[in-house]
């Protein structure tokens, strides 16, 4: 099971890398979103995908899944949410200001 | 009662939250933010004294025993940096009061400076790897906003690049944390250090340490500094000074922690790579600093060179080299803030950013010129100023470790730093006076006072090395002996 998920995460990283290297800002932002999905999957997998019940304390349950990676992922998701929201608005502002979403048009010019 | 250890993070956070509600009352905002920063500085002095008296302070948050809960660890190294960060922030605030303008002040700039300081202090004090990630993000989110606040075309463009780079580096940080958790099953730094020592740092762990090296290099501008000059030359001066003084130094601090506390078993691999990267950084930074004519870009590349210089100390990893790096880290935070403030003032006064377009400023603004001169000498490491002791100790450490190439590069880079700033000084301050007395913009006292304070700071630090010495020795001692750190965390209560 771990192997499958690792391969999936790898594919996500490949897709994200391709998107981040493209020229349009929106594609780059999509790339970063996919990148964070990949790492959340990875965090989950590195904690181990053994069988066990959900980590909610209850009677007559013997084994639980590891609760720590879930807490880490929850934190990381919220953070990447905030950053994604910010960068979307930033990209919007930049588009309004420059009229372009192409990174080639956003090189530093001396006349500024 | 170690509870006061959370103050350097909690006080700025609470003040920042309060400031959000006080948006129209700018005068009150200024007072509160200044008080909070000064309070943080005073608290870190008290904590430093306590560390001297009774060893490393720890606080287990929520009362959970060490490997299970999160915790703050205050040793001399962290607290010295908290103190320096508070001083620099106070001075930058003072500069911001008179320069940043109402548009920024009404858009919560002081609140975000508080959050930035909270993230920086939290990163210095935390004893848990994931918590370090979270504190980094607190700091970075505040810095994204500070970088783009104002919404000028250049700012938006540069901060977009800055945000994307940092999303990427935070991603690598998370990957490294995931691997490390998968490999050893803990995230508490002291516990990690024990477990890595038990397993003898297998090749897998060395690989993970390389991931951490990449992450912190991106944050600190070691080799991977391509984002730095653009980002640091876009925001307003006070903000740029804060960035130059604090942001990269947190990456440097994290690098020191990780490679002295966790991954110190295979120095032939990790420390060799740090040495190589430091060498490339010194060369690249020097080339950048010499090739540019823009004052702010020159100062930004000087940040890069200083990071390379401190990493030379970490690569040598003897007690003298680590002490030298700590001195240099403290000195560099003060002097980089000074240089950014002076460069910003020069640009504000002349309206030009290239030094060959300014001339003879020393006749119009003598004090500004001499302050720049002091900053230049201090950065080059001339004896009465603060850069000297760090450079001497790093030199001594590299000789002890036998890394002569690094030694040569480090000292040649010092000459190039001097040259790059001397070019600015000679062209902008000497020569024919082009601004006539009628045309010259009046230099307000409030613009100069922060720079004067920082210049006094570098002189005091240079002359008062003896006062600082016991703290720095203690800090280097803890870095060299991870056992002290581990024992402090796991002391039986």
XYZ file of C-alpha atoms in Angstrom:
605
model
C 0.000 0.000 0.000
C 2.794 2.414 0.920
C 4.475 1.781 -2.432
C 1.340 2.719 -4.327
C 0.872 5.948 -2.411
C 4.544 6.850 -2.817
C 4.233 6.387 -6.574
C 1.105 8.544 -6.566
C 2.929 11.252 -4.619
C 5.792 11.012 -7.087
C 3.444 11.512 -10.023
C 1.904 14.526 -8.284
C 5.352 16.013 -7.730
C 6.230 15.470 -11.389
C 3.032 17.169 -12.521
C 3.566 20.026 -10.104
C 7.171 20.544 -11.187
C 6.066 20.716 -14.808
C 3.376 23.251 -13.980
C 5.675 25.413 -11.853
C 8.179 25.638 -14.682
C 5.560 27.036 -17.072
C 5.160 30.726 -17.832
C 1.651 31.522 -16.701
C 1.097 32.545 -13.113
C -2.117 30.614 -12.685
C -0.451 27.392 -13.766
C 2.327 28.012 -11.276
C -0.201 28.470 -8.489
C -1.965 25.263 -9.511
C 1.443 23.604 -9.411
C 2.076 24.750 -5.854
C -1.347 23.443 -4.804
C -0.602 20.019 -6.283
C 2.806 20.114 -4.640
C 1.232 20.540 -1.223
C -1.176 17.653 -1.919
C 1.821 15.473 -2.665
C 3.575 16.320 0.571
C 0.440 15.781 2.636
C 0.101 12.310 1.131
C 3.763 11.721 1.848
C 3.387 12.755 5.500
C 0.474 10.342 5.842
C 2.430 7.506 4.251
C 5.611 8.028 6.252
C 3.600 7.630 9.431
C 2.801 4.111 8.204
C -0.391 2.842 6.605
C -0.974 -0.106 8.913
C -4.493 -1.229 9.644
C -6.078 0.181 12.753
C -9.124 2.089 13.833
C -9.476 5.841 13.627
C -7.603 7.566 16.426
C -10.679 8.288 18.512
C -10.569 6.802 21.964
C -13.249 4.125 22.319
C -13.828 0.838 24.091
C -12.807 -2.581 22.759
C -10.381 -1.313 20.188
C -6.868 -2.705 20.220
C -4.845 -0.783 17.650
C -5.137 2.755 16.401
C -3.532 4.424 13.416
C -0.787 6.948 14.166
C -2.419 10.223 15.177
C 0.637 12.483 14.962
C 0.976 12.676 11.149
C -2.698 13.519 10.939
C -2.196 16.486 13.217
C 0.851 17.561 11.217
C -1.083 17.330 7.958
C -3.977 19.295 9.387
C -1.579 22.088 10.349
C 0.202 21.982 7.005
C -3.098 22.081 5.096
C -4.223 25.219 6.880
C -0.890 26.920 6.280
C -0.854 26.049 2.590
C -4.457 27.276 2.360
C -3.450 30.649 3.727
C -0.451 30.933 1.451
C -2.455 29.860 -1.609
C -5.180 32.384 -0.843
C -2.562 35.093 -0.486
C -0.730 34.240 -3.671
C -4.001 34.102 -5.657
C -4.852 37.627 -4.569
C -1.298 38.738 -5.239
C -1.483 37.311 -8.755
C -4.810 39.074 -9.285
C -3.358 42.410 -8.151
C -0.358 41.916 -10.387
C -2.629 41.154 -13.322
C -4.663 44.289 -12.684
C -1.512 46.363 -12.434
C 0.414 45.002 -15.386
C -2.251 43.478 -17.604
C -0.211 40.356 -18.076
C 0.006 36.935 -16.520
C 3.094 35.922 -18.432
C 6.264 35.769 -16.374
C 8.352 36.750 -19.381
C 6.621 40.134 -19.330
C 7.410 40.552 -15.637
C 11.165 40.776 -15.836
C 12.855 43.618 -14.004
C 13.178 46.729 -16.111
C 15.553 49.579 -15.415
C 12.965 52.271 -15.989
C 11.007 51.590 -12.797
C 9.168 29.353 36.933
C 10.468 29.092 33.400
C 7.181 30.290 31.981
C 8.709 33.638 31.031
C 10.529 31.805 28.254
C 7.444 32.046 26.035
C 7.390 35.852 26.370
C 9.559 36.647 23.329
C 6.975 34.946 21.126
C 3.733 35.554 23.010
C 4.232 39.278 23.648
C 4.595 40.238 19.953
C 1.699 37.952 18.964
C -0.649 39.505 21.533
C 0.487 43.017 20.652
C -0.020 42.271 16.969
C -3.566 41.054 17.588
C -4.301 44.142 19.665
C -2.903 46.435 16.961
C -5.327 45.009 14.408
C -8.190 46.495 16.415
C -6.460 49.862 16.772
C -6.223 50.617 13.072
C -7.239 54.311 13.156
C -5.101 55.189 16.193
C -1.674 55.398 14.638
C 0.046 57.131 17.543
C -1.171 54.451 19.936
C -0.053 51.753 17.502
C 3.444 53.211 17.441
C 3.697 53.367 21.211
C 2.367 49.876 21.741
C 4.568 48.254 19.132
C 7.658 50.001 20.491
C 6.807 49.003 24.058
C 6.278 45.398 23.032
C 9.615 45.174 21.239
C 11.478 46.839 24.109
C 9.720 44.496 26.549
C 10.860 41.504 24.501
C 14.426 42.811 24.527
C 14.391 43.422 28.277
C 12.931 39.967 28.875
C 15.640 38.314 26.809
C 18.324 40.100 28.859
C 16.764 38.753 32.062
C 16.566 35.281 30.525
C 20.210 35.464 29.434
C 21.242 36.235 33.004
C 19.201 33.304 34.206
C 20.819 30.956 31.679
C 24.227 32.100 32.938
C 23.190 31.405 36.504
C 21.380 28.100 36.164
C 21.974 26.553 32.752
C 19.674 26.023 29.772
C 16.031 26.916 30.359
C 13.243 24.746 29.006
C 9.498 24.925 29.226
C 7.244 21.990 28.400
C 4.141 23.634 27.049
C 0.997 22.209 28.602
C 3.053 20.240 31.115
C 3.634 17.281 28.798
C 6.897 15.440 29.302
C 9.547 16.208 26.645
C 9.298 13.787 23.743
C 5.500 13.977 23.741
C 4.684 17.651 24.041
C 6.084 20.696 22.315
C 8.616 22.771 24.158
C 10.685 25.929 24.090
C 14.400 25.705 24.808
C 16.337 28.838 25.679
C 20.101 28.458 25.556
C 22.559 31.339 25.255
C 22.704 31.114 21.457
C 18.949 31.438 20.986
C 18.568 34.159 23.592
C 21.454 36.246 22.252
C 19.750 36.195 18.877
C 16.353 37.036 20.399
C 17.976 40.028 22.098
C 19.658 41.200 18.889
C 16.454 40.724 16.893
C 14.555 42.873 19.396
C 17.151 45.642 19.261
C 17.180 45.675 15.466
C 13.384 45.642 15.283
C 13.174 48.542 17.730
C 15.557 50.603 15.604
C 13.759 49.724 12.362
C 10.450 50.689 13.989
C 11.965 54.028 14.932
C 12.938 54.545 11.301
C 9.526 53.396 10.098
C 7.749 55.939 12.328
C 9.203 58.845 10.394
C 9.475 57.398 6.894
C 6.915 54.768 6.092
C 3.966 57.076 5.533
C 0.273 56.971 6.418
C -0.703 54.594 3.593
C 1.325 51.827 5.188
C 0.486 52.762 8.748
C -3.228 52.518 8.114
C -2.798 49.082 6.564
C -1.536 47.304 9.683
C 2.172 47.552 8.981
C 3.029 47.591 12.714
C 0.883 44.546 13.397
C 2.707 42.583 10.727
C 6.096 43.701 12.028
C 5.026 42.256 15.387
C 4.013 38.970 13.748
C 7.323 38.882 11.908
C 9.188 39.317 15.188
C 7.032 36.618 16.805
C 7.892 34.157 14.038
C 11.592 34.984 14.253
C 11.712 34.642 18.045
C 9.665 31.450 17.937
C 12.094 29.948 15.420
C 15.004 30.795 17.701
C 13.437 29.316 20.811
C 11.579 26.223 19.660
C 12.838 22.750 20.487
C 10.697 20.856 18.014
C 11.203 20.464 14.298
C 7.589 20.801 13.161
C 7.171 23.782 15.435
C 10.176 25.299 13.700
C 8.305 24.833 10.418
C 5.235 26.571 11.815
C 7.296 29.476 13.196
C 9.009 29.792 9.822
C 5.589 30.057 8.204
C 4.447 32.694 10.703
C 7.530 34.702 9.856
C 7.214 34.116 6.108
C 3.525 34.997 5.865
C 4.199 38.258 7.683
C 7.142 38.906 5.393
C 5.082 38.216 2.239
C 2.623 40.849 3.339
C 5.293 43.338 4.378
C 7.059 42.836 1.051
C 3.959 43.466 -1.037
C 2.291 46.113 1.156
C 2.035 49.314 -0.841
C 1.298 47.524 -4.106
C 3.842 49.179 -6.366
C 4.488 47.346 -9.609
C 8.005 46.319 -8.661
C 6.956 45.209 -5.195
C 4.159 43.003 -6.515
C 6.423 41.443 -9.091
C 9.248 40.703 -6.681
C 7.006 39.487 -3.879
C 5.302 37.042 -6.251
C 8.680 35.486 -6.964
C 9.544 35.549 -3.280
C 6.306 33.781 -2.327
C 6.736 31.061 -4.966
C 10.333 30.385 -3.905
C 9.301 30.132 -0.289
C 6.342 27.853 -1.015
C 8.844 25.571 -2.677
C 11.316 25.692 0.203
C 8.564 25.124 2.774
C 7.520 22.137 0.712
C 11.026 20.676 0.858
C 11.031 21.327 4.605
C 7.814 19.294 4.967
C 9.235 16.481 2.826
C 12.342 16.396 5.004
C 10.214 16.323 8.153
C 8.110 13.484 6.712
C 11.193 11.434 5.879
C 12.778 12.090 9.245
C 9.597 11.119 11.061
C 9.391 7.973 8.962
C 13.026 7.137 9.715
C 13.281 7.776 13.448
C 9.705 8.376 14.592
C 10.050 11.586 16.596
C 10.173 15.319 15.988
C 11.525 16.646 19.277
C 15.033 17.907 18.556
C 16.687 16.511 21.675
C 14.974 13.148 21.203
C 15.920 13.172 17.510
C 19.514 13.855 18.466
C 19.513 10.830 20.808
C 17.929 8.502 18.287
C 20.215 9.607 15.459
C 23.205 9.029 17.751
C 21.893 5.535 18.578
C 21.475 4.530 14.948
C 24.844 6.121 14.080
C 23.535 8.354 11.277
C 22.917 5.842 8.524
C 23.219 6.929 4.850
C 19.459 7.448 4.843
C 19.752 9.984 7.645
C 22.629 11.704 5.886
C 20.429 12.037 2.805
C 17.712 13.595 4.920
C 20.275 15.981 6.388
C 21.092 17.074 2.824
C 17.409 17.906 2.314
C 17.540 20.082 5.412
C 20.684 21.700 4.039
C 18.796 22.628 0.843
C 15.812 23.997 2.782
C 17.833 26.228 5.059
C 20.083 27.289 2.182
C 17.021 28.606 0.393
C 15.938 30.463 3.529
C 19.389 31.800 4.356
C 20.605 32.575 0.845
C 23.452 30.051 0.847
C 24.247 29.354 -2.837
C 20.496 29.518 -3.558
C 20.391 33.303 -3.194
C 19.040 34.213 -6.646
C 15.772 35.481 -5.141
C 17.426 37.680 -2.544
C 18.686 40.865 -4.269
C 15.366 41.463 -6.054
C 13.213 40.836 -3.012
C 15.324 42.975 -0.711
C 15.465 45.972 -3.018
C 11.704 46.317 -3.607
C 10.031 47.103 -0.221
C 10.301 50.396 1.733
C 13.602 50.986 3.518
C 12.526 50.154 7.065
C 11.019 46.851 5.892
C 14.043 45.996 3.761
C 16.300 46.648 6.755
C 14.204 44.287 8.874
C 14.381 41.608 6.177
C 18.113 42.027 5.703
C 18.748 41.825 9.420
C 16.363 39.043 10.435
C 15.092 36.705 7.706
C 18.271 35.129 6.404
C 19.688 34.928 9.913
C 16.867 32.601 10.967
C 17.938 30.215 8.209
C 21.532 30.499 9.424
C 20.415 29.765 12.975
C 18.416 26.708 11.877
C 21.427 25.436 9.961
C 23.613 25.778 13.060
C 21.056 23.969 15.208
C 20.445 21.114 12.814
C 24.082 20.454 11.980
C 25.433 20.718 15.506
C 22.595 19.050 17.404
C 21.201 16.434 15.006
C 23.461 15.584 12.085
C 26.994 15.859 13.437
C 28.100 12.240 13.012
C 29.225 12.400 9.392
C 31.087 15.705 9.158
C 33.128 14.416 6.217
C 29.945 14.553 4.138
C 27.696 17.221 5.609
C 30.303 19.720 6.749
C 32.302 19.304 3.547
C 29.219 20.222 1.568
C 28.542 23.180 3.825
C 32.126 24.280 3.201
C 31.781 23.958 -0.572
C 28.478 25.834 -0.537
C 29.970 28.553 1.663
C 32.834 28.945 -0.806
C 30.471 29.266 -3.776
C 28.371 31.766 -1.835
C 31.404 33.892 -0.989
C 32.539 33.941 -4.614
C 29.083 34.557 -6.096
C 28.150 37.179 -3.517
C 31.420 39.053 -4.083
C 30.927 39.048 -7.839
C 27.384 40.339 -7.384
C 28.418 43.063 -4.961
C 31.138 44.336 -7.286
C 29.195 44.109 -10.528
C 26.223 46.235 -9.522
C 25.865 50.006 -9.447
C 22.602 50.020 -7.512
C 23.247 50.805 -3.840
C 20.492 48.538 -2.540
C 21.587 45.630 -4.701
C 25.152 46.036 -3.423
C 23.919 45.953 0.167
C 21.767 42.885 -0.620
C 24.747 41.007 -2.011
C 26.637 41.907 1.149
C 23.959 39.965 3.051
C 24.811 36.961 0.878
C 28.549 37.287 1.503
C 27.981 37.463 5.255
C 25.909 34.247 5.155
C 28.770 32.530 3.354
C 31.165 33.851 5.976
C 29.157 32.455 8.884
C 28.862 29.115 7.132
C 32.654 28.958 6.890
C 32.559 28.973 10.689
C 30.038 26.114 10.754
C 32.040 24.115 8.196
C 35.170 24.382 10.341
C 33.133 23.456 13.457
C 35.852 24.031 16.032
C 35.042 25.917 19.189
C 36.816 29.082 18.011
C 35.062 28.983 14.636
C 31.616 28.558 16.204
C 32.276 31.398 18.641
C 33.408 33.553 15.747
C 30.254 32.734 13.801
C 28.081 33.674 16.757
C 29.863 37.017 17.173
C 29.604 37.590 13.457
C 25.906 36.690 13.396
C 25.118 39.256 16.099
C 27.334 41.880 14.480
C 25.888 41.237 11.053
C 22.284 41.708 12.182
C 23.152 45.173 13.508
C 25.353 46.292 10.637
C 23.129 45.030 7.821
C 20.220 46.955 9.311
C 22.500 50.033 9.480
C 23.563 49.661 5.850
C 20.021 49.151 4.566
C 18.847 52.216 6.487
C 21.713 54.345 5.149
C 21.227 53.142 1.584
C 17.505 53.867 1.842
C 18.190 57.335 3.242
C 20.640 58.096 0.442
C 18.096 57.032 -2.168
C 15.335 59.038 -0.483
C 17.505 62.150 -0.373
C 18.845 62.058 -3.922
C 15.967 60.329 -5.679
C 18.434 58.087 -7.470
C 19.491 54.540 -6.716
C 22.761 54.245 -8.640
C 25.880 55.471 -6.905
C 27.408 56.940 -10.056
C 24.465 59.324 -10.261
C 25.201 60.751 -6.818
C 28.227 62.820 -5.957
C 29.701 64.881 -3.151
C 27.011 64.079 -0.628
C 29.425 64.491 2.276
C 29.304 68.264 1.963
C 25.500 68.256 2.127
C 25.096 65.513 4.707
C 28.362 65.002 6.648
C 26.922 62.827 9.422
C 25.315 60.467 6.914
C 28.660 60.108 5.168
C 30.573 59.282 8.331
C 27.911 56.809 9.421
C 28.299 55.025 6.102
C 32.047 55.072 6.644
C 31.641 53.452 10.083
C 29.311 50.800 8.692
C 31.781 50.054 5.931
C 34.743 49.677 8.279
C 32.708 47.552 10.659
C 31.615 45.199 7.898
C 35.145 44.895 6.578
C 36.340 43.934 10.067
C 38.523 46.874 11.093
C 39.543 46.504 14.776
C 37.621 49.037 16.867
C 34.316 47.890 15.353
C 32.287 44.744 15.884
C 33.151 42.809 12.726
C 36.726 42.281 13.839
C 36.432 39.701 16.592
C 34.160 37.421 14.572
C 36.498 37.440 11.606
C 39.567 36.771 13.733
C 37.932 33.846 15.524
C 36.606 32.323 12.295
C 40.090 32.683 10.840
C 41.569 30.958 13.874
C 38.993 28.178 13.665
C 39.623 27.493 9.982
C 43.366 27.274 10.645
C 42.727 24.788 13.440
C 40.504 22.740 11.153
C 43.041 22.983 8.333
C 40.587 24.322 5.750
C 42.945 26.829 4.180
C 40.955 27.352 0.975
C 37.955 28.509 2.997
C 40.235 30.733 5.047
C 41.631 32.373 1.927
C 38.193 32.829 0.350
C 36.734 34.281 3.548
C 39.413 36.911 3.866
C 39.560 37.778 0.190
C 35.793 38.282 0.352
C 36.359 40.741 3.230
C 38.537 42.816 0.956
C 35.909 42.669 -1.774
C 33.212 43.739 0.700
C 35.385 46.711 1.590
C 35.941 47.437 -2.096
C 32.264 47.246 -3.030
C 31.270 49.657 -0.254
C 34.261 51.896 -0.784
C 33.134 52.352 -4.365
C 29.779 53.582 -3.116
C 31.438 55.813 -0.520
C 33.948 57.312 -2.954
C 31.466 57.969 -5.739
C 28.460 59.074 -3.757
C 30.059 60.993 -0.901
C 33.280 62.351 -2.342
C 33.771 64.273 -5.531
C 32.115 67.394 -6.779
C 29.032 68.497 -4.902
C 26.176 68.426 -7.385
C 23.350 69.368 -5.029
C 23.489 73.061 -4.283
C 22.579 74.319 -0.833
C 19.236 75.663 -2.059
C 18.197 72.442 -3.730
C 19.254 70.046 -1.003
C 16.480 68.240 0.788
C 16.643 68.773 4.528
C 17.792 65.629 6.327
C 15.422 65.169 9.226
C 16.917 64.211 12.551
C 14.453 61.358 12.904
C 15.892 59.761 9.761
C 19.378 59.755 11.190
C 18.760 58.798 14.813
C 18.172 55.063 14.069
C 21.380 54.873 12.047
C 23.293 56.670 14.791
C 21.942 54.184 17.333
C 23.057 51.223 15.204
C 26.491 52.785 14.629
C 26.869 53.248 18.382
C 25.729 49.626 18.704
C 28.484 48.341 16.450
C 31.131 50.391 18.294
C 29.877 49.238 21.698
C 29.786 45.650 20.493
C 33.319 45.997 19.154
C 34.694 47.472 22.377
C 32.552 45.400 24.731
C 33.521 41.950 23.520
C 34.650 41.098 27.055
C 31.121 41.660 28.377
C 29.624 39.442 25.723
C 32.316 36.763 25.888
C 30.862 34.515 28.650
C 27.502 34.303 26.848
C 29.067 33.519 23.495
C 31.395 30.925 25.020
C 28.429 29.275 26.689
C 26.516 29.301 23.389
C 29.412 27.717 21.479
C 29.867 25.198 24.277
C 26.262 24.004 23.965
C 26.607 23.810 20.181
C 29.716 21.660 20.528
C 28.259 19.348 23.167
C 24.759 18.229 22.196
C 24.644 16.241 25.450
C 24.150 19.473 27.403
C 21.100 20.335 25.308
C 19.627 16.837 25.557
C 20.149 16.659 29.322
C 18.528 20.053 29.788
C 15.457 18.914 27.852
C 15.127 15.553 29.570
C 15.967 16.650 33.100
C 13.854 14.776 35.608
C 11.303 17.034 37.172
